[in-house]
Amino acid sequence: MVQLVDSDIRTREVLGWKGVHVLHFMGSSCSQKLRIFLNLKKIPWQSHPIDLPSNENMQPWFLGINPRGLVPVLVHDGVVHIESNDIIEYLEDRFPTPRLVPAGHENEVAALLKHEDDLHLDLRTLSFRFVFAPPGPPKPAAALESYIANGAGTVQGVKDRQKQVQIEFWQRAAREGFTDARARASALKFRAEFEALDQTLAKQPYLMGADLSVLDIAWLIYEHRLLLAGYPFARLHPHVHAWAERLRAMPEFAKEVAQLRHSAAQPGGIGRMQTGKTLEMIAGF
Ligand SMILES: N[C@@H](CCC(=O)N[C@@H](CS)C(=O)NCC(=O)O)C(=O)O
């Protein structure tokens, strides 16, 4: 559980927030995952949108809440929680019905979610290369300077190494963009993952067996973003494709993925970038 301590938090007003508050962005994959979870649990929550395209997450107010500068963030009765999977595990404990982590499988699910989170920067690489495709550096120098200079720089009272990982990611992206080689390496990692998931889904309706779980939410979000990037799920992983279409039709999922789907359907959107090379071409799929 990543629950922040007092010295991590500089935006003190959040300490007085009562109830469930979520700082999030409509098009962020981790925020979508959390919102679907909240929808399925029917947990009432107050929304605080953070605009990632204008780098609101790199400004002092937000860094004063999450020193890592990432969404989503949960503030529950004045206590700040970061990291989407930790937030989900925390809420599962507090709001156990309906169960989305099968009883007795808590540790296994936590390990599988950690594995999913370890691929987040690969998802970001493919998102920026094929879905968002900004014409220049994804984060302007002024935003990065603000990111570096602000916030406590600690998580749970300890200097946060994750912040440095984020800085290096954006600095490298500004230097070299999202190259073919990096996009290909990231796509191949996902291919291995989805091949395994396809075999699982050939045998059972959901990733953990007969019932929907947080793993279905987490992987559906990845599948959805990669679909927008032009990943050929129907051809390569037919069971994943059928499972994803089923989930996307559920209202709790549909309302969180509809908007992005629409915007990526604009001409030149799906699977393309400035060079005109598709994910399939670059990855050799
Ligand atoms: N491991 C983190 C990853 C969070 C993350 O990277 N969030 C992205 C959005 S999906 C973000 O805030 N990006 C900041 C940016 O684009 O500037 C979690 O699961 O919460």
PDB file of C-alpha atoms and ligand atoms in Angstrom:
ATOM      1  CA  MET A   1       0.000   0.000   0.000  1.00  0.00           C
ATOM      2  CA  VAL A   2       1.442   3.408  -0.916  1.00  0.00           C
ATOM      3  CA  GLN A   3      -0.112   5.703   1.645  1.00  0.00           C
ATOM      4  CA  LEU A   4       1.719   9.024   1.848  1.00  0.00           C
ATOM      5  CA  VAL A   5       3.035  10.415   5.115  1.00  0.00           C
ATOM      6  CA  ASP A   6       2.660  13.975   6.341  1.00  0.00           C
ATOM      7  CA  SER A   7       6.076  15.170   5.137  1.00  0.00           C
ATOM      8  CA  ASP A   8       5.333  13.990   1.544  1.00  0.00           C
ATOM      9  CA  ILE A   9       2.324  16.316   1.307  1.00  0.00           C
ATOM     10  CA  ARG A  10       2.723  20.042   0.652  1.00  0.00           C
ATOM     11  CA  THR A  11      -0.780  20.838  -0.596  1.00  0.00           C
ATOM     12  CA  ARG A  12      -2.223  20.746   2.871  1.00  0.00           C
ATOM     13  CA  GLU A  13      -5.852  21.421   1.938  1.00  0.00           C
ATOM     14  CA  VAL A  14      -6.355  17.763   0.920  1.00  0.00           C
ATOM     15  CA  LEU A  15      -5.860  16.674   4.516  1.00  0.00           C
ATOM     16  CA  GLY A  16      -9.315  18.096   5.200  1.00  0.00           C
ATOM     17  CA  TRP A  17     -11.118  16.332   2.328  1.00  0.00           C
ATOM     18  CA  LYS A  18     -13.796  13.931   3.587  1.00  0.00           C
ATOM     19  CA  GLY A  19     -15.043  10.899   1.681  1.00  0.00           C
ATOM     20  CA  VAL A  20     -13.562   9.406  -1.493  1.00  0.00           C
ATOM     21  CA  HIS A  21     -11.797  11.880  -3.802  1.00  0.00           C
ATOM     22  CA  VAL A  22     -10.016  10.884  -6.999  1.00  0.00           C
ATOM     23  CA  LEU A  23      -7.556  13.041  -8.942  1.00  0.00           C
ATOM     24  CA  HIS A  24      -7.486  11.654 -12.447  1.00  0.00           C
ATOM     25  CA  PHE A  25      -7.480  12.346 -16.174  1.00  0.00           C
ATOM     26  CA  MET A  26     -10.139  11.155 -18.603  1.00  0.00           C
ATOM     27  CA  GLY A  27      -7.702   9.642 -21.122  1.00  0.00           C
ATOM     28  CA  SER A  28      -5.163   8.179 -18.664  1.00  0.00           C
ATOM     29  CA  SER A  29      -5.020   4.397 -18.716  1.00  0.00           C
ATOM     30  CA  CYS A  30      -4.406   4.045 -14.963  1.00  0.00           C
ATOM     31  CA  SER A  31      -7.258   6.455 -14.242  1.00  0.00           C
ATOM     32  CA  GLN A  32      -9.557   4.487 -16.542  1.00  0.00           C
ATOM     33  CA  LYS A  33      -8.661   1.316 -14.649  1.00  0.00           C
ATOM     34  CA  LEU A  34      -9.526   2.919 -11.316  1.00  0.00           C
ATOM     35  CA  ARG A  35     -12.768   4.474 -12.618  1.00  0.00           C
ATOM     36  CA  ILE A  36     -13.970   1.104 -13.969  1.00  0.00           C
ATOM     37  CA  PHE A  37     -13.219  -0.439 -10.579  1.00  0.00           C
ATOM     38  CA  LEU A  38     -15.192   2.337  -8.827  1.00  0.00           C
ATOM     39  CA  ASN A  39     -18.082   1.877 -11.284  1.00  0.00           C
ATOM     40  CA  LEU A  40     -18.244  -1.876 -10.667  1.00  0.00           C
ATOM     41  CA  LYS A  41     -18.144  -1.340  -6.900  1.00  0.00           C
ATOM     42  CA  LYS A  42     -20.692   1.514  -7.101  1.00  0.00           C
ATOM     43  CA  ILE A  43     -18.491   3.585  -4.762  1.00  0.00           C
ATOM     44  CA  PRO A  44     -19.541   7.263  -4.732  1.00  0.00           C
ATOM     45  CA  TRP A  45     -16.535   9.527  -5.353  1.00  0.00           C
ATOM     46  CA  GLN A  46     -15.688  13.153  -5.997  1.00  0.00           C
ATOM     47  CA  SER A  47     -13.854  13.926  -9.193  1.00  0.00           C
ATOM     48  CA  HIS A  48     -10.817  16.237  -9.454  1.00  0.00           C
ATOM     49  CA  PRO A  49      -9.716  16.243 -13.110  1.00  0.00           C
ATOM     50  CA  ILE A  50      -5.998  16.862 -13.702  1.00  0.00           C
ATOM     51  CA  ASP A  51      -5.194  17.911 -17.240  1.00  0.00           C
ATOM     52  CA  LEU A  52      -2.171  15.891 -18.390  1.00  0.00           C
ATOM     53  CA  PRO A  53      -1.895  17.420 -21.911  1.00  0.00           C
ATOM     54  CA  SER A  54      -1.336  20.869 -20.348  1.00  0.00           C
ATOM     55  CA  ASN A  55       1.011  19.305 -17.723  1.00  0.00           C
ATOM     56  CA  GLU A  56      -1.083  20.282 -14.736  1.00  0.00           C
ATOM     57  CA  ASN A  57       0.445  17.225 -13.043  1.00  0.00           C
ATOM     58  CA  MET A  58       3.856  18.912 -13.186  1.00  0.00           C
ATOM     59  CA  GLN A  59       2.715  22.040 -11.350  1.00  0.00           C
ATOM     60  CA  PRO A  60       3.286  22.711  -7.629  1.00  0.00           C
ATOM     61  CA  TRP A  61      -0.331  22.173  -6.493  1.00  0.00           C
ATOM     62  CA  PHE A  62      -0.530  18.622  -7.826  1.00  0.00           C
ATOM     63  CA  LEU A  63       3.069  17.737  -6.922  1.00  0.00           C
ATOM     64  CA  GLY A  64       2.169  18.855  -3.410  1.00  0.00           C
ATOM     65  CA  ILE A  65      -0.355  15.990  -3.354  1.00  0.00           C
ATOM     66  CA  ASN A  66       1.537  13.321  -5.326  1.00  0.00           C
ATOM     67  CA  PRO A  67       5.301  14.011  -5.271  1.00  0.00           C
ATOM     68  CA  ARG A  68       5.580  11.508  -8.154  1.00  0.00           C
ATOM     69  CA  GLY A  69       3.366  13.711 -10.336  1.00  0.00           C
ATOM     70  CA  LEU A  70       1.253  10.831 -11.645  1.00  0.00           C
ATOM     71  CA  VAL A  71      -2.483  10.152 -11.784  1.00  0.00           C
ATOM     72  CA  PRO A  72      -4.558   8.626 -10.372  1.00  0.00           C
ATOM     73  CA  VAL A  73      -4.453   9.698  -6.728  1.00  0.00           C
ATOM     74  CA  LEU A  74      -6.976   8.730  -4.067  1.00  0.00           C
ATOM     75  CA  VAL A  75      -7.665  10.961  -1.090  1.00  0.00           C
ATOM     76  CA  HIS A  76      -9.820   9.029   1.364  1.00  0.00           C
ATOM     77  CA  ASP A  77     -10.877  10.967   4.463  1.00  0.00           C
ATOM     78  CA  GLY A  78      -7.783  13.156   4.208  1.00  0.00           C
ATOM     79  CA  VAL A  79      -5.331  10.279   3.650  1.00  0.00           C
ATOM     80  CA  VAL A  80      -3.465  10.304   0.325  1.00  0.00           C
ATOM     81  CA  HIS A  81      -2.872   7.079  -1.594  1.00  0.00           C
ATOM     82  CA  ILE A  82      -0.920   6.816  -4.845  1.00  0.00           C
ATOM     83  CA  GLU A  83      -0.239   4.037  -7.379  1.00  0.00           C
ATOM     84  CA  SER A  84      -3.367   2.750  -9.094  1.00  0.00           C
ATOM     85  CA  ASN A  85      -2.935  -0.892  -8.121  1.00  0.00           C
ATOM     86  CA  ASP A  86      -2.287  -0.053  -4.490  1.00  0.00           C
ATOM     87  CA  ILE A  87      -5.322   2.224  -4.519  1.00  0.00           C
ATOM     88  CA  ILE A  88      -7.415  -0.632  -5.925  1.00  0.00           C
ATOM     89  CA  GLU A  89      -6.152  -3.099  -3.321  1.00  0.00           C
ATOM     90  CA  TYR A  90      -6.839  -0.573  -0.557  1.00  0.00           C
ATOM     91  CA  LEU A  91     -10.388   0.081  -1.811  1.00  0.00           C
ATOM     92  CA  GLU A  92     -11.077  -3.641  -2.241  1.00  0.00           C
ATOM     93  CA  ASP A  93     -10.356  -4.006   1.445  1.00  0.00           C
ATOM     94  CA  ARG A  94     -12.580  -1.077   2.439  1.00  0.00           C
ATOM     95  CA  PHE A  95     -15.411  -1.819  -0.017  1.00  0.00           C
ATOM     96  CA  PRO A  96     -15.401  -5.621  -0.328  1.00  0.00           C
ATOM     97  CA  THR A  97     -18.650  -6.011  -2.321  1.00  0.00           C
ATOM     98  CA  PRO A  98     -18.736  -7.128  -5.083  1.00  0.00           C
ATOM     99  CA  ARG A  99     -15.428  -8.945  -4.728  1.00  0.00           C
ATOM    100  CA  LEU A 100     -13.010  -8.076  -7.510  1.00  0.00           C
ATOM    101  CA  VAL A 101     -10.017  -9.781  -5.912  1.00  0.00           C
ATOM    102  CA  PRO A 102     -10.929 -13.442  -5.391  1.00  0.00           C
ATOM    103  CA  ALA A 103     -10.776 -14.433  -1.711  1.00  0.00           C
ATOM    104  CA  GLY A 104      -7.531 -16.173  -0.820  1.00  0.00           C
ATOM    105  CA  HIS A 105      -5.768 -14.899  -3.959  1.00  0.00           C
ATOM    106  CA  GLU A 106      -4.743 -11.462  -2.660  1.00  0.00           C
ATOM    107  CA  ASN A 107      -0.988 -12.065  -2.885  1.00  0.00           C
ATOM    108  CA  GLU A 108      -1.203 -13.713  -6.300  1.00  0.00           C
ATOM    109  CA  VAL A 109      -3.299 -10.822  -7.643  1.00  0.00           C
ATOM    110  CA  ALA A 110      -0.907  -8.242  -6.156  1.00  0.00           C
ATOM    111  CA  ALA A 111       2.040  -9.941  -7.899  1.00  0.00           C
ATOM    112  CA  LEU A 112       0.161 -10.114 -11.214  1.00  0.00           C
ATOM    113  CA  LEU A 113      -0.811  -6.434 -10.960  1.00  0.00           C
ATOM    114  CA  LYS A 114       2.797  -5.519 -10.201  1.00  0.00           C
ATOM    115  CA  HIS A 115       3.819  -7.368 -13.364  1.00  0.00           C
ATOM    116  CA  GLU A 116       1.205  -5.412 -15.319  1.00  0.00           C
ATOM    117  CA  ASP A 117       2.432  -2.098 -13.850  1.00  0.00           C
ATOM    118  CA  ASP A 118       6.029  -2.942 -14.815  1.00  0.00           C
ATOM    119  CA  LEU A 119       4.914  -2.656 -18.454  1.00  0.00           C
ATOM    120  CA  HIS A 120       3.495   0.833 -17.990  1.00  0.00           C
ATOM    121  CA  LEU A 121       6.366   2.693 -19.633  1.00  0.00           C
ATOM    122  CA  ASP A 122       6.141   0.324 -22.606  1.00  0.00           C
ATOM    123  CA  LEU A 123       2.468   1.225 -22.889  1.00  0.00           C
ATOM    124  CA  ARG A 124       3.403   4.895 -22.666  1.00  0.00           C
ATOM    125  CA  THR A 125       5.986   4.509 -25.421  1.00  0.00           C
ATOM    126  CA  LEU A 126       3.446   2.931 -27.771  1.00  0.00           C
ATOM    127  CA  SER A 127       0.754   5.442 -26.775  1.00  0.00           C
ATOM    128  CA  PHE A 128       2.951   8.440 -27.534  1.00  0.00           C
ATOM    129  CA  ARG A 129       4.283   6.910 -30.712  1.00  0.00           C
ATOM    130  CA  PHE A 130       1.010   5.717 -32.257  1.00  0.00           C
ATOM    131  CA  VAL A 131      -1.974   7.268 -30.430  1.00  0.00           C
ATOM    132  CA  PHE A 132      -1.037  10.735 -29.182  1.00  0.00           C
ATOM    133  CA  ALA A 133       1.869  11.297 -31.598  1.00  0.00           C
ATOM    134  CA  PRO A 134       2.768  14.843 -30.499  1.00  0.00           C
ATOM    135  CA  PRO A 135       4.717  16.808 -33.117  1.00  0.00           C
ATOM    136  CA  GLY A 136       7.453  17.937 -30.660  1.00  0.00           C
ATOM    137  CA  PRO A 137       8.824  16.859 -27.260  1.00  0.00           C
ATOM    138  CA  PRO A 138       5.987  15.300 -25.260  1.00  0.00           C
ATOM    139  CA  LYS A 139       6.870  17.429 -22.225  1.00  0.00           C
ATOM    140  CA  PRO A 140       8.131  20.982 -22.836  1.00  0.00           C
ATOM    141  CA  ALA A 141      11.327  21.944 -20.957  1.00  0.00           C
ATOM    142  CA  ALA A 142       9.452  24.405 -18.706  1.00  0.00           C
ATOM    143  CA  ALA A 143       7.045  21.683 -17.541  1.00  0.00           C
ATOM    144  CA  LEU A 144       9.920  19.319 -16.797  1.00  0.00           C
ATOM    145  CA  GLU A 145      11.761  22.035 -14.882  1.00  0.00           C
ATOM    146  CA  SER A 146       8.672  22.588 -12.771  1.00  0.00           C
ATOM    147  CA  TYR A 147       8.395  18.821 -12.237  1.00  0.00           C
ATOM    148  CA  ILE A 148      12.015  18.605 -11.095  1.00  0.00           C
ATOM    149  CA  ALA A 149      11.788  21.643  -8.795  1.00  0.00           C
ATOM    150  CA  ASN A 150       8.480  21.044  -7.034  1.00  0.00           C
ATOM    151  CA  GLY A 151       6.912  18.598  -4.609  1.00  0.00           C
ATOM    152  CA  ALA A 152       8.543  16.962  -1.596  1.00  0.00           C
ATOM    153  CA  GLY A 153      10.486  14.494  -3.768  1.00  0.00           C
ATOM    154  CA  THR A 154       9.784  11.820  -1.160  1.00  0.00           C
ATOM    155  CA  VAL A 155       7.305   8.973  -0.922  1.00  0.00           C
ATOM    156  CA  GLN A 156       6.654   7.599   2.551  1.00  0.00           C
ATOM    157  CA  GLY A 157       9.401   9.904   3.779  1.00  0.00           C
ATOM    158  CA  VAL A 158      12.093   8.402   1.528  1.00  0.00           C
ATOM    159  CA  LYS A 159      13.689  10.078  -1.537  1.00  0.00           C
ATOM    160  CA  ASP A 160      11.620   8.823  -4.469  1.00  0.00           C
ATOM    161  CA  ARG A 161      13.588   6.953  -7.145  1.00  0.00           C
ATOM    162  CA  GLN A 162      10.473   6.749  -9.336  1.00  0.00           C
ATOM    163  CA  LYS A 163      10.585  10.493  -9.905  1.00  0.00           C
ATOM    164  CA  GLN A 164      14.025  10.119 -11.486  1.00  0.00           C
ATOM    165  CA  VAL A 165      12.714   7.300 -13.709  1.00  0.00           C
ATOM    166  CA  GLN A 166       9.987   9.643 -14.950  1.00  0.00           C
ATOM    167  CA  ILE A 167      12.454  12.500 -15.550  1.00  0.00           C
ATOM    168  CA  GLU A 168      14.764  10.258 -17.558  1.00  0.00           C
ATOM    169  CA  PHE A 169      11.863   8.897 -19.600  1.00  0.00           C
ATOM    170  CA  TRP A 170      10.720  12.382 -20.646  1.00  0.00           C
ATOM    171  CA  GLN A 171      14.255  13.693 -21.200  1.00  0.00           C
ATOM    172  CA  ARG A 172      15.072  10.782 -23.478  1.00  0.00           C
ATOM    173  CA  ALA A 173      11.774  11.251 -25.330  1.00  0.00           C
ATOM    174  CA  ALA A 174      12.702  14.911 -25.909  1.00  0.00           C
ATOM    175  CA  ARG A 175      16.143  13.890 -27.232  1.00  0.00           C
ATOM    176  CA  GLU A 176      15.256  10.996 -29.476  1.00  0.00           C
ATOM    177  CA  GLY A 177      11.459  10.742 -29.686  1.00  0.00           C
ATOM    178  CA  PHE A 178       9.846   7.297 -29.548  1.00  0.00           C
ATOM    179  CA  THR A 179      12.074   5.405 -31.938  1.00  0.00           C
ATOM    180  CA  ASP A 180      11.221   2.391 -34.102  1.00  0.00           C
ATOM    181  CA  ALA A 181      13.595   0.250 -32.024  1.00  0.00           C
ATOM    182  CA  ARG A 182      11.943   1.179 -28.722  1.00  0.00           C
ATOM    183  CA  ALA A 183       8.426   0.834 -30.134  1.00  0.00           C
ATOM    184  CA  ARG A 184       9.284  -2.590 -31.523  1.00  0.00           C
ATOM    185  CA  ALA A 185      10.813  -3.777 -28.222  1.00  0.00           C
ATOM    186  CA  SER A 186       7.729  -2.617 -26.302  1.00  0.00           C
ATOM    187  CA  ALA A 187       5.329  -4.206 -28.801  1.00  0.00           C
ATOM    188  CA  LEU A 188       7.173  -7.534 -28.569  1.00  0.00           C
ATOM    189  CA  LYS A 189       6.864  -7.536 -24.790  1.00  0.00           C
ATOM    190  CA  PHE A 190       3.112  -7.099 -25.115  1.00  0.00           C
ATOM    191  CA  ARG A 191       2.912  -9.829 -27.728  1.00  0.00           C
ATOM    192  CA  ALA A 192       4.421 -12.320 -25.276  1.00  0.00           C
ATOM    193  CA  GLU A 193       1.985 -11.204 -22.566  1.00  0.00           C
ATOM    194  CA  PHE A 194      -1.084 -11.372 -24.773  1.00  0.00           C
ATOM    195  CA  GLU A 195      -0.099 -14.767 -26.182  1.00  0.00           C
ATOM    196  CA  ALA A 196      -0.187 -16.115 -22.627  1.00  0.00           C
ATOM    197  CA  LEU A 197      -3.480 -14.352 -21.865  1.00  0.00           C
ATOM    198  CA  ASP A 198      -4.976 -15.737 -25.078  1.00  0.00           C
ATOM    199  CA  GLN A 199      -4.239 -19.287 -23.941  1.00  0.00           C
ATOM    200  CA  THR A 200      -5.861 -18.591 -20.583  1.00  0.00           C
ATOM    201  CA  LEU A 201      -8.947 -17.063 -22.200  1.00  0.00           C
ATOM    202  CA  ALA A 202      -9.304 -20.048 -24.543  1.00  0.00           C
ATOM    203  CA  LYS A 203     -10.130 -22.092 -21.426  1.00  0.00           C
ATOM    204  CA  GLN A 204     -12.108 -19.698 -19.215  1.00  0.00           C
ATOM    205  CA  PRO A 205     -14.260 -16.577 -19.547  1.00  0.00           C
ATOM    206  CA  TYR A 206     -12.126 -14.291 -17.344  1.00  0.00           C
ATOM    207  CA  LEU A 207      -8.443 -14.096 -16.479  1.00  0.00           C
ATOM    208  CA  MET A 208      -8.881 -15.511 -12.962  1.00  0.00           C
ATOM    209  CA  GLY A 209     -11.495 -18.122 -13.929  1.00  0.00           C
ATOM    210  CA  ALA A 210     -15.282 -17.909 -13.919  1.00  0.00           C
ATOM    211  CA  ASP A 211     -15.594 -14.419 -12.441  1.00  0.00           C
ATOM    212  CA  LEU A 212     -14.549 -10.928 -13.421  1.00  0.00           C
ATOM    213  CA  SER A 213     -11.620  -9.590 -11.381  1.00  0.00           C
ATOM    214  CA  VAL A 214      -9.296  -6.597 -11.207  1.00  0.00           C
ATOM    215  CA  LEU A 215      -6.963  -8.407 -13.596  1.00  0.00           C
ATOM    216  CA  ASP A 216      -9.607  -8.220 -16.319  1.00  0.00           C
ATOM    217  CA  ILE A 217      -9.919  -4.488 -15.710  1.00  0.00           C
ATOM    218  CA  ALA A 218      -6.165  -3.929 -15.776  1.00  0.00           C
ATOM    219  CA  TRP A 219      -5.511  -5.909 -18.949  1.00  0.00           C
ATOM    220  CA  LEU A 220      -8.588  -4.605 -20.748  1.00  0.00           C
ATOM    221  CA  ILE A 221      -7.173  -1.105 -20.302  1.00  0.00           C
ATOM    222  CA  TYR A 222      -3.880  -2.163 -21.874  1.00  0.00           C
ATOM    223  CA  GLU A 223      -5.685  -4.015 -24.654  1.00  0.00           C
ATOM    224  CA  HIS A 224      -7.815  -0.979 -25.355  1.00  0.00           C
ATOM    225  CA  ARG A 225      -4.920   1.447 -25.594  1.00  0.00           C
ATOM    226  CA  LEU A 226      -2.951  -0.952 -27.791  1.00  0.00           C
ATOM    227  CA  LEU A 227      -5.977  -1.461 -30.018  1.00  0.00           C
ATOM    228  CA  LEU A 228      -6.039   2.295 -30.539  1.00  0.00           C
ATOM    229  CA  ALA A 229      -2.334   2.117 -31.341  1.00  0.00           C
ATOM    230  CA  GLY A 230      -3.124  -0.343 -34.136  1.00  0.00           C
ATOM    231  CA  TYR A 231      -2.211  -3.634 -32.422  1.00  0.00           C
ATOM    232  CA  PRO A 232      -3.905  -6.429 -34.425  1.00  0.00           C
ATOM    233  CA  PHE A 233      -5.673  -8.278 -31.607  1.00  0.00           C
ATOM    234  CA  ALA A 234      -8.354  -9.962 -33.711  1.00  0.00           C
ATOM    235  CA  ARG A 235      -5.689 -11.558 -35.926  1.00  0.00           C
ATOM    236  CA  LEU A 236      -3.051 -12.404 -33.294  1.00  0.00           C
ATOM    237  CA  HIS A 237      -5.054 -13.125 -30.148  1.00  0.00           C
ATOM    238  CA  PRO A 238      -8.675 -14.009 -31.022  1.00  0.00           C
ATOM    239  CA  HIS A 239      -9.669 -15.040 -27.485  1.00  0.00           C
ATOM    240  CA  VAL A 240      -8.329 -11.784 -26.063  1.00  0.00           C
ATOM    241  CA  HIS A 241     -10.219  -9.928 -28.778  1.00  0.00           C
ATOM    242  CA  ALA A 242     -13.547 -11.657 -27.956  1.00  0.00           C
ATOM    243  CA  TRP A 243     -13.045 -11.134 -24.180  1.00  0.00           C
ATOM    244  CA  ALA A 244     -12.221  -7.436 -24.702  1.00  0.00           C
ATOM    245  CA  GLU A 245     -15.277  -6.852 -26.876  1.00  0.00           C
ATOM    246  CA  ARG A 246     -17.441  -8.468 -24.179  1.00  0.00           C
ATOM    247  CA  LEU A 247     -15.965  -6.261 -21.447  1.00  0.00           C
ATOM    248  CA  ARG A 248     -16.168  -3.094 -23.558  1.00  0.00           C
ATOM    249  CA  ALA A 249     -19.913  -3.701 -23.972  1.00  0.00           C
ATOM    250  CA  MET A 250     -20.486  -3.604 -20.188  1.00  0.00           C
ATOM    251  CA  PRO A 251     -21.710  -0.131 -19.138  1.00  0.00           C
ATOM    252  CA  GLU A 252     -19.104   0.143 -16.343  1.00  0.00           C
ATOM    253  CA  PHE A 253     -16.374  -0.232 -18.954  1.00  0.00           C
ATOM    254  CA  ALA A 254     -18.077   1.412 -21.930  1.00  0.00           C
ATOM    255  CA  LYS A 255     -18.353   4.852 -20.400  1.00  0.00           C
ATOM    256  CA  GLU A 256     -14.641   4.949 -19.547  1.00  0.00           C
ATOM    257  CA  VAL A 257     -13.343   3.844 -22.925  1.00  0.00           C
ATOM    258  CA  ALA A 258     -15.910   5.391 -25.277  1.00  0.00           C
ATOM    259  CA  GLN A 259     -14.408   8.852 -25.524  1.00  0.00           C
ATOM    260  CA  LEU A 260     -10.868   7.798 -26.406  1.00  0.00           C
ATOM    261  CA  ARG A 261     -12.208   5.325 -28.902  1.00  0.00           C
ATOM    262  CA  HIS A 262     -14.079   8.116 -30.598  1.00  0.00           C
ATOM    263  CA  SER A 263     -11.154  10.543 -30.705  1.00  0.00           C
ATOM    264  CA  ALA A 264      -8.745   7.935 -32.051  1.00  0.00           C
ATOM    265  CA  ALA A 265     -11.190   7.140 -34.836  1.00  0.00           C
ATOM    266  CA  GLN A 266     -10.436  10.491 -36.418  1.00  0.00           C
ATOM    267  CA  PRO A 267      -8.708  10.334 -39.809  1.00  0.00           C
ATOM    268  CA  GLY A 268      -5.044   9.434 -39.386  1.00  0.00           C
ATOM    269  CA  GLY A 269      -5.682   8.424 -35.772  1.00  0.00           C
ATOM    270  CA  ILE A 270      -5.577   4.693 -35.294  1.00  0.00           C
ATOM    271  CA  GLY A 271      -2.199   3.056 -35.565  1.00  0.00           C
ATOM    272  CA  ARG A 272      -0.486   5.890 -37.402  1.00  0.00           C
ATOM    273  CA  MET A 273       2.138   8.468 -36.527  1.00  0.00           C
ATOM    274  CA  GLN A 274       3.911  11.270 -38.322  1.00  0.00           C
ATOM    275  CA  THR A 275       6.063   8.934 -40.411  1.00  0.00           C
ATOM    276  CA  GLY A 276       3.031   6.944 -41.560  1.00  0.00           C
ATOM    277  CA  LYS A 277       4.554   3.694 -40.247  1.00  0.00           C
ATOM    278  CA  THR A 278       2.083   1.548 -38.341  1.00  0.00           C
ATOM    279  CA  LEU A 279       2.686  -0.528 -35.230  1.00  0.00           C
ATOM    280  CA  GLU A 280       2.237  -3.658 -37.338  1.00  0.00           C
ATOM    281  CA  MET A 281       4.945  -2.515 -39.737  1.00  0.00           C
ATOM    282  CA  ILE A 282       7.416  -1.555 -37.031  1.00  0.00           C
ATOM    283  CA  ALA A 283       6.851  -4.601 -34.852  1.00  0.00           C
ATOM    284  CA  GLY A 284       6.726  -6.963 -37.825  1.00  0.00           C
ATOM    285  CA  PHE A 285       3.363  -8.400 -36.740  1.00  0.00           C
TER     286      PHE A 285
HETATM  287  N1  LIG B   1       2.426   3.143 -11.628  1.00  0.00           N
HETATM  288  C1  LIG B   1       1.555   4.271 -11.713  1.00  0.00           C
HETATM  289  C2  LIG B   1       1.597   4.811 -13.107  1.00  0.00           C
HETATM  290  C3  LIG B   1       0.803   6.086 -13.197  1.00  0.00           C
HETATM  291  C4  LIG B   1       1.068   6.832 -14.478  1.00  0.00           C
HETATM  292  O1  LIG B   1       2.119   6.699 -15.115  1.00  0.00           O
HETATM  293  N2  LIG B   1       0.081   7.641 -14.850  1.00  0.00           N
HETATM  294  C5  LIG B   1       0.183   8.399 -16.061  1.00  0.00           C
HETATM  295  C6  LIG B   1      -1.133   8.446 -16.770  1.00  0.00           C
HETATM  296  S1  LIG B   1      -1.676   6.835 -17.240  1.00  0.00           S
HETATM  297  C7  LIG B   1       0.591   9.822 -15.743  1.00  0.00           C
HETATM  298  O2  LIG B   1       0.190  10.385 -14.742  1.00  0.00           O
HETATM  299  N3  LIG B   1       1.424  10.393 -16.617  1.00  0.00           N
HETATM  300  C8  LIG B   1       1.930  11.692 -16.416  1.00  0.00           C
HETATM  301  C9  LIG B   1       2.153  12.452 -17.684  1.00  0.00           C
HETATM  302  O3  LIG B   1       1.760  11.965 -18.759  1.00  0.00           O
HETATM  303  O4  LIG B   1       2.708  13.526 -17.576  1.00  0.00           O
HETATM  304  C10 LIG B   1       0.137   3.895 -11.312  1.00  0.00           C
HETATM  305  O5  LIG B   1      -0.251   2.730 -11.520  1.00  0.00           O
HETATM  306  O6  LIG B   1      -0.593   4.737 -10.771  1.00  0.00           O
END
